[in-house]
Tab-separated table of C-alpha atoms (C1' of nucleotides) in Angstrom:
chain	number	residue	atom	x	y	z
A	1	MET	CA	3.156	101.191	-15.712
A	2	SER	CA	3.201	100.783	-12.023
A	3	TRP	CA	1.200	98.772	-9.611
A	4	THR	CA	-1.103	101.256	-8.062
A	5	ASP	CA	-3.292	100.194	-5.214
A	6	GLU	CA	-6.132	100.298	-7.622
A	7	ARG	CA	-4.564	97.949	-10.080
A	8	ILE	CA	-3.358	95.632	-7.371
A	9	ASP	CA	-6.843	95.479	-6.054
A	10	LYS	CA	-8.245	94.610	-9.408
A	11	LEU	CA	-5.608	92.004	-9.885
A	12	LYS	CA	-6.499	90.397	-6.594
A	13	ARG	CA	-10.178	90.344	-7.313
A	14	LEU	CA	-9.872	88.962	-10.780
A	15	TRP	CA	-7.295	86.433	-9.743
A	16	GLU	CA	-9.408	85.155	-6.923
A	17	GLN	CA	-12.377	85.187	-9.186
A	18	GLY	CA	-10.618	82.641	-11.293
A	19	MET	CA	-9.630	84.574	-14.345
A	20	THR	CA	-6.522	83.391	-16.070
A	21	ALA	CA	-3.393	85.448	-15.957
A	22	SER	CA	-3.684	86.522	-19.542
A	23	GLN	CA	-7.308	87.458	-19.153
A	24	ILE	CA	-6.404	89.578	-16.195
A	25	ALA	CA	-3.496	91.000	-18.092
A	26	ASP	CA	-5.522	92.527	-20.825
A	27	ALA	CA	-8.275	93.379	-18.424
A	28	LEU	CA	-5.775	95.558	-16.674
A	29	GLY	CA	-5.013	97.362	-19.850
A	30	GLU	CA	-2.152	97.799	-22.198
A	31	GLY	CA	1.368	97.316	-21.152
A	32	VAL	CA	0.532	94.565	-18.766
A	33	SER	CA	1.815	91.194	-19.713
A	34	ARG	CA	0.640	87.853	-18.556
A	35	ASN	CA	3.977	87.415	-16.888
A	36	ALA	CA	3.614	90.658	-15.069
A	37	VAL	CA	0.326	89.483	-13.684
A	38	ILE	CA	1.665	86.150	-12.624
A	39	GLY	CA	4.758	87.653	-11.145
A	40	LYS	CA	2.790	90.173	-9.184
A	41	ALA	CA	0.269	87.626	-8.073
A	42	HIS	CA	3.024	85.537	-6.631
A	43	ARG	CA	4.701	88.424	-4.963
A	44	LEU	CA	1.412	89.323	-3.417
A	45	GLY	CA	1.198	85.838	-2.108
A	46	LEU	CA	-1.992	85.154	-3.925
A	47	GLN	CA	-3.179	81.646	-3.794
A	48	SER	CA	-1.561	79.691	-6.541
A	49	ARG	CA	-3.874	77.937	-8.842
A	50	PRO	CA	-3.646	74.614	-10.539
A	51	SER	CA	-0.781	74.880	-12.892
A	52	PRO	CA	-0.311	72.639	-15.828
A	53	VAL	CA	3.199	72.146	-14.695
A	54	LYS	CA	3.624	70.855	-11.232
A	55	ALA	CA	6.902	69.025	-11.454
A	56	THR	CA	9.117	68.945	-8.406
A	57	ASP	CA	8.228	65.371	-8.022
A	58	ALA	CA	11.212	63.200	-7.415
A	59	PRO	CA	10.193	59.679	-6.797
A	60	SER	CA	13.232	57.512	-6.967
A	61	GLU	CA	12.018	54.300	-8.423
A	62	ALA	CA	8.933	52.499	-7.406
A	63	ALA	CA	6.462	55.280	-7.578
A	64	PRO	CA	3.103	54.318	-8.827
A	65	ALA	CA	1.137	55.808	-5.986
A	66	ALA	CA	-2.326	57.107	-6.409
A	67	ALA	CA	-2.332	60.605	-7.691
A	68	ALA	CA	-4.097	63.003	-5.452
A	69	ALA	CA	-7.755	63.151	-6.114
A	70	PRO	CA	-8.804	66.423	-7.652
A	71	ALA	CA	-11.323	67.421	-5.075
A	72	GLN	CA	-12.402	70.417	-7.031
A	73	PRO	CA	-11.956	70.743	-10.747
A	74	PRO	CA	-10.076	73.899	-11.543
A	75	ALA	CA	-12.946	75.516	-13.269
A	76	PRO	CA	-14.356	78.184	-11.092
A	77	PRO	CA	-16.947	80.299	-12.727
A	78	PRO	CA	-15.791	83.357	-14.480
A	79	ALA	CA	-18.710	85.522	-15.267
A	80	PRO	CA	-20.368	85.638	-18.621
A	81	PRO	CA	-18.749	88.044	-20.973
A	82	LYS	CA	-19.872	91.402	-19.860
A	83	VAL	CA	-18.605	94.192	-21.884
A	84	GLU	CA	-17.475	96.192	-18.971
A	85	GLN	CA	-17.720	95.724	-15.297
A	86	PRO	CA	-18.429	92.362	-13.792
A	87	GLU	CA	-21.822	92.308	-12.285
A	88	PRO	CA	-23.479	89.588	-10.308
A	89	GLU	CA	-25.586	88.015	-12.947
A	90	PRO	CA	-25.498	84.399	-13.801
A	91	ALA	CA	-22.100	83.942	-12.330
A	92	VAL	CA	-21.695	80.828	-14.279
A	93	GLN	CA	-20.286	80.370	-17.648
A	94	ALA	CA	-18.652	78.011	-19.961
A	95	SER	CA	-15.796	80.308	-20.436
A	96	GLN	CA	-13.009	79.118	-22.650
A	97	PRO	CA	-14.117	77.667	-25.918
A	98	SER	CA	-13.260	74.204	-26.918
A	99	ARG	CA	-10.488	73.788	-24.481
A	100	MET	CA	-12.656	73.877	-21.437
A	101	LEU	CA	-15.821	72.734	-22.992
A	102	ARG	CA	-14.180	69.706	-24.325
A	103	PRO	CA	-16.120	66.803	-22.984
A	104	GLY	CA	-13.025	64.753	-22.668
A	105	THR	CA	-12.232	61.347	-23.875
A	106	PRO	CA	-15.338	59.602	-24.974
A	107	THR	CA	-15.935	57.085	-22.298
A	108	GLY	CA	-18.780	55.901	-24.310
A	109	PRO	CA	-19.692	52.725	-26.013
A	110	VAL	CA	-16.840	50.351	-26.317
A	111	PRO	CA	-16.788	48.629	-29.617
A	112	PRO	CA	-15.995	45.229	-28.367
A	113	SER	CA	-16.061	42.728	-31.057
A	114	GLY	CA	-14.753	41.719	-34.389
A	115	PRO	CA	-17.483	41.828	-36.973
A	116	PRO	CA	-17.770	45.269	-38.470
A	117	ALA	CA	-20.875	46.961	-37.300
A	118	PRO	CA	-23.659	46.756	-39.813
A	119	PRO	CA	-25.034	50.121	-40.786
A	120	ARG	CA	-27.671	50.922	-38.293
A	121	ARG	CA	-30.330	53.378	-38.932
A	122	SER	CA	-33.523	54.048	-37.134
A	123	ILE	CA	-31.719	55.274	-34.055
A	124	PRO	CA	-29.776	58.419	-34.663
A	125	ALA	CA	-27.317	58.590	-31.817
A	126	LYS	CA	-28.489	61.835	-30.462
A	127	PRO	CA	-30.289	61.033	-27.323
A	128	SER	CA	-29.287	63.635	-24.826
A	129	LYS	CA	-31.368	66.552	-25.896
A	130	GLU	CA	-34.282	64.981	-27.600
A	131	ILE	CA	-34.886	62.635	-24.787
A	132	GLU	CA	-33.776	64.666	-21.846
A	133	GLY	CA	-35.347	67.838	-23.046
A	134	LYS	CA	-32.309	69.618	-21.833
A	135	THR	CA	-29.375	70.983	-23.698
A	136	THR	CA	-26.252	69.438	-22.307
A	137	LEU	CA	-22.614	69.984	-22.929
A	138	LEU	CA	-22.721	67.523	-25.745
A	139	ASP	CA	-25.394	69.437	-27.557
A	140	LEU	CA	-23.481	72.643	-27.765
A	141	SER	CA	-22.361	74.021	-31.059
A	142	ASP	CA	-21.875	77.403	-32.566
A	143	LYS	CA	-25.524	77.416	-33.449
A	144	ILE	CA	-26.739	76.756	-29.950
A	145	CYS	CA	-27.137	79.237	-27.163
A	146	LYS	CA	-24.659	78.317	-24.478
A	147	TRP	CA	-26.211	80.342	-21.727
A	148	PRO	CA	-25.973	78.255	-18.592
A	149	ILE	CA	-29.125	77.396	-16.724
A	150	GLY	CA	-28.340	76.541	-13.163
A	151	HIS	CA	-24.870	75.810	-11.949
A	152	PRO	CA	-22.273	73.316	-13.031
A	153	GLY	CA	-22.382	70.273	-10.857
A	154	GLU	CA	-26.020	70.542	-10.158
A	155	PRO	CA	-27.922	67.553	-11.418
A	156	ASP	CA	-30.065	69.471	-13.831
A	157	PHE	CA	-27.472	71.922	-15.000
A	158	HIS	CA	-27.968	72.596	-18.676
A	159	PHE	CA	-27.814	75.245	-21.321
A	160	CYS	CA	-30.359	77.485	-22.930
A	161	GLY	CA	-30.305	75.651	-26.206
A	162	GLN	CA	-32.156	78.213	-28.272
A	163	PRO	CA	-30.732	79.009	-31.685
A	164	SER	CA	-27.821	81.300	-31.111
A	165	ASN	CA	-27.640	84.788	-32.432
A	166	PRO	CA	-25.372	84.291	-35.441
A	167	GLY	CA	-21.871	85.263	-34.489
A	168	PHE	CA	-22.610	85.089	-30.819
A	169	PRO	CA	-22.527	82.278	-28.328
A	170	TYR	CA	-25.964	83.097	-27.048
A	171	CYS	CA	-29.442	83.529	-28.361
A	172	VAL	CA	-30.765	87.015	-28.874
A	173	GLU	CA	-32.446	87.011	-25.536
A	174	HIS	CA	-29.319	86.104	-23.631
A	175	CYS	CA	-27.110	88.300	-25.737
A	176	ALA	CA	-29.151	91.119	-24.344
A	177	VAL	CA	-28.183	90.050	-20.881
A	178	ALA	CA	-24.603	89.182	-21.635
A	179	TYR	CA	-23.563	92.234	-23.549
A	180	GLN	CA	-24.355	95.347	-21.645
A	181	ALA	CA	-22.258	98.412	-21.770
A	182	GLN	CA	-22.075	100.150	-18.471
A	183	LEU	CA	-24.121	103.137	-19.384
A	184	PRO	CA	-26.536	105.194	-17.415
A	185	ARG	CA	-29.711	103.236	-17.193
A	186	ARG	CA	-31.556	106.049	-18.832
A	187	ASP	CA	-30.023	105.800	-22.216
A	188	ARG	CA	-29.252	102.159	-22.201
A	189	ARG	CA	-30.532	100.793	-25.426
A	190	PRO	CA	-32.965	98.010	-24.698
A	191	PRO	CA	-32.730	96.008	-27.883
A	192	PRO	CA	-30.106	93.281	-28.066
A	193	PRO	CA	-27.266	93.420	-30.491
A	194	PRO	CA	-28.667	92.908	-33.945
A	195	TYR	CA	-27.313	90.656	-36.561
A	196	GLY	CA	-23.828	91.469	-37.587
A	197	ALA	CA	-23.212	93.733	-34.669
A	198	PRO	CA	-19.609	94.649	-34.329
A	199	ARG	CA	-17.786	92.271	-32.138
A	200	ILE	CA	-16.117	93.681	-29.152
A	201	ARG	CA	-12.575	92.862	-28.548
B	1	DC	C1'	0.732	75.420	-32.610
B	2	DC	C1'	-2.237	77.255	-28.917
B	3	DC	C1'	-2.917	77.723	-23.964
B	4	DT	C1'	-1.820	77.500	-18.782
B	5	DG	C1'	0.944	78.885	-14.242
B	6	DA	C1'	5.810	78.646	-12.058
B	7	DT	C1'	10.413	80.053	-11.715
B	8	DT	C1'	14.561	82.400	-12.625
B	9	DC	C1'	17.354	86.235	-12.683
B	10	DG	C1'	19.090	90.662	-14.565
B	11	DC	C1'	17.614	94.992	-13.884
C	1	DG	C1'	9.962	94.964	-6.751
C	2	DC	C1'	9.502	94.114	-11.430
C	3	DG	C1'	8.702	91.256	-15.536
C	4	DA	C1'	10.874	89.016	-19.852
C	5	DA	C1'	12.617	84.779	-20.644
C	6	DT	C1'	12.236	80.403	-19.848
C	7	DC	C1'	10.292	76.118	-18.391
C	8	DA	C1'	7.030	72.458	-18.602
C	9	DG	C1'	2.387	70.306	-18.761
C	10	DG	C1'	-2.297	70.298	-21.184
DNA sequence: CCCTGATTCGC
DNA sequence: GCGAATCAGG
């Protein structure tokens, strides 16, 4: 397949929107590889994005040096999984599964001392939600609606937290928002995907 | 293993 | 110009 203006345009938009090369690749359709996307993106002079590999660092010997501070984490907001066209909705999402949602190394309580901790009860270590009243990153599971409320970085950013629609990352309510085929508004079926709805892929 | 983007190089 | 193969880090 060739790079028509149309496809190039789509590539640009999606790339700048923060989609990964492979996501863009299969968004562009069959016969487009991740490499093709990356190659084209580079040839187009699109802004390179944080790569896992950034070698080309040749410090001779003494080279501790403070690593550059990551001003902005490389997690721009891809939109929630629409079935078809992107549409300005909650333009925020916890996109990739565990990889991106991973809270990172537990910086938590440091077990300092020798004596083995006696079995504590009475305080189930599950403060965040019950106390905060908000569903945070740490509360998420496959049973919890991960629909973002607010925007990442904002102080009160949290997640919906309702029981998720089994098989879906969101509750029924938000599934209805997230999964919308681009159909004429007339015959757009109002009800959200029911249990066991076929997964789109 | 999976993923990521970057680069190379034959076509 | 294109993209598979390869590289290299997460």
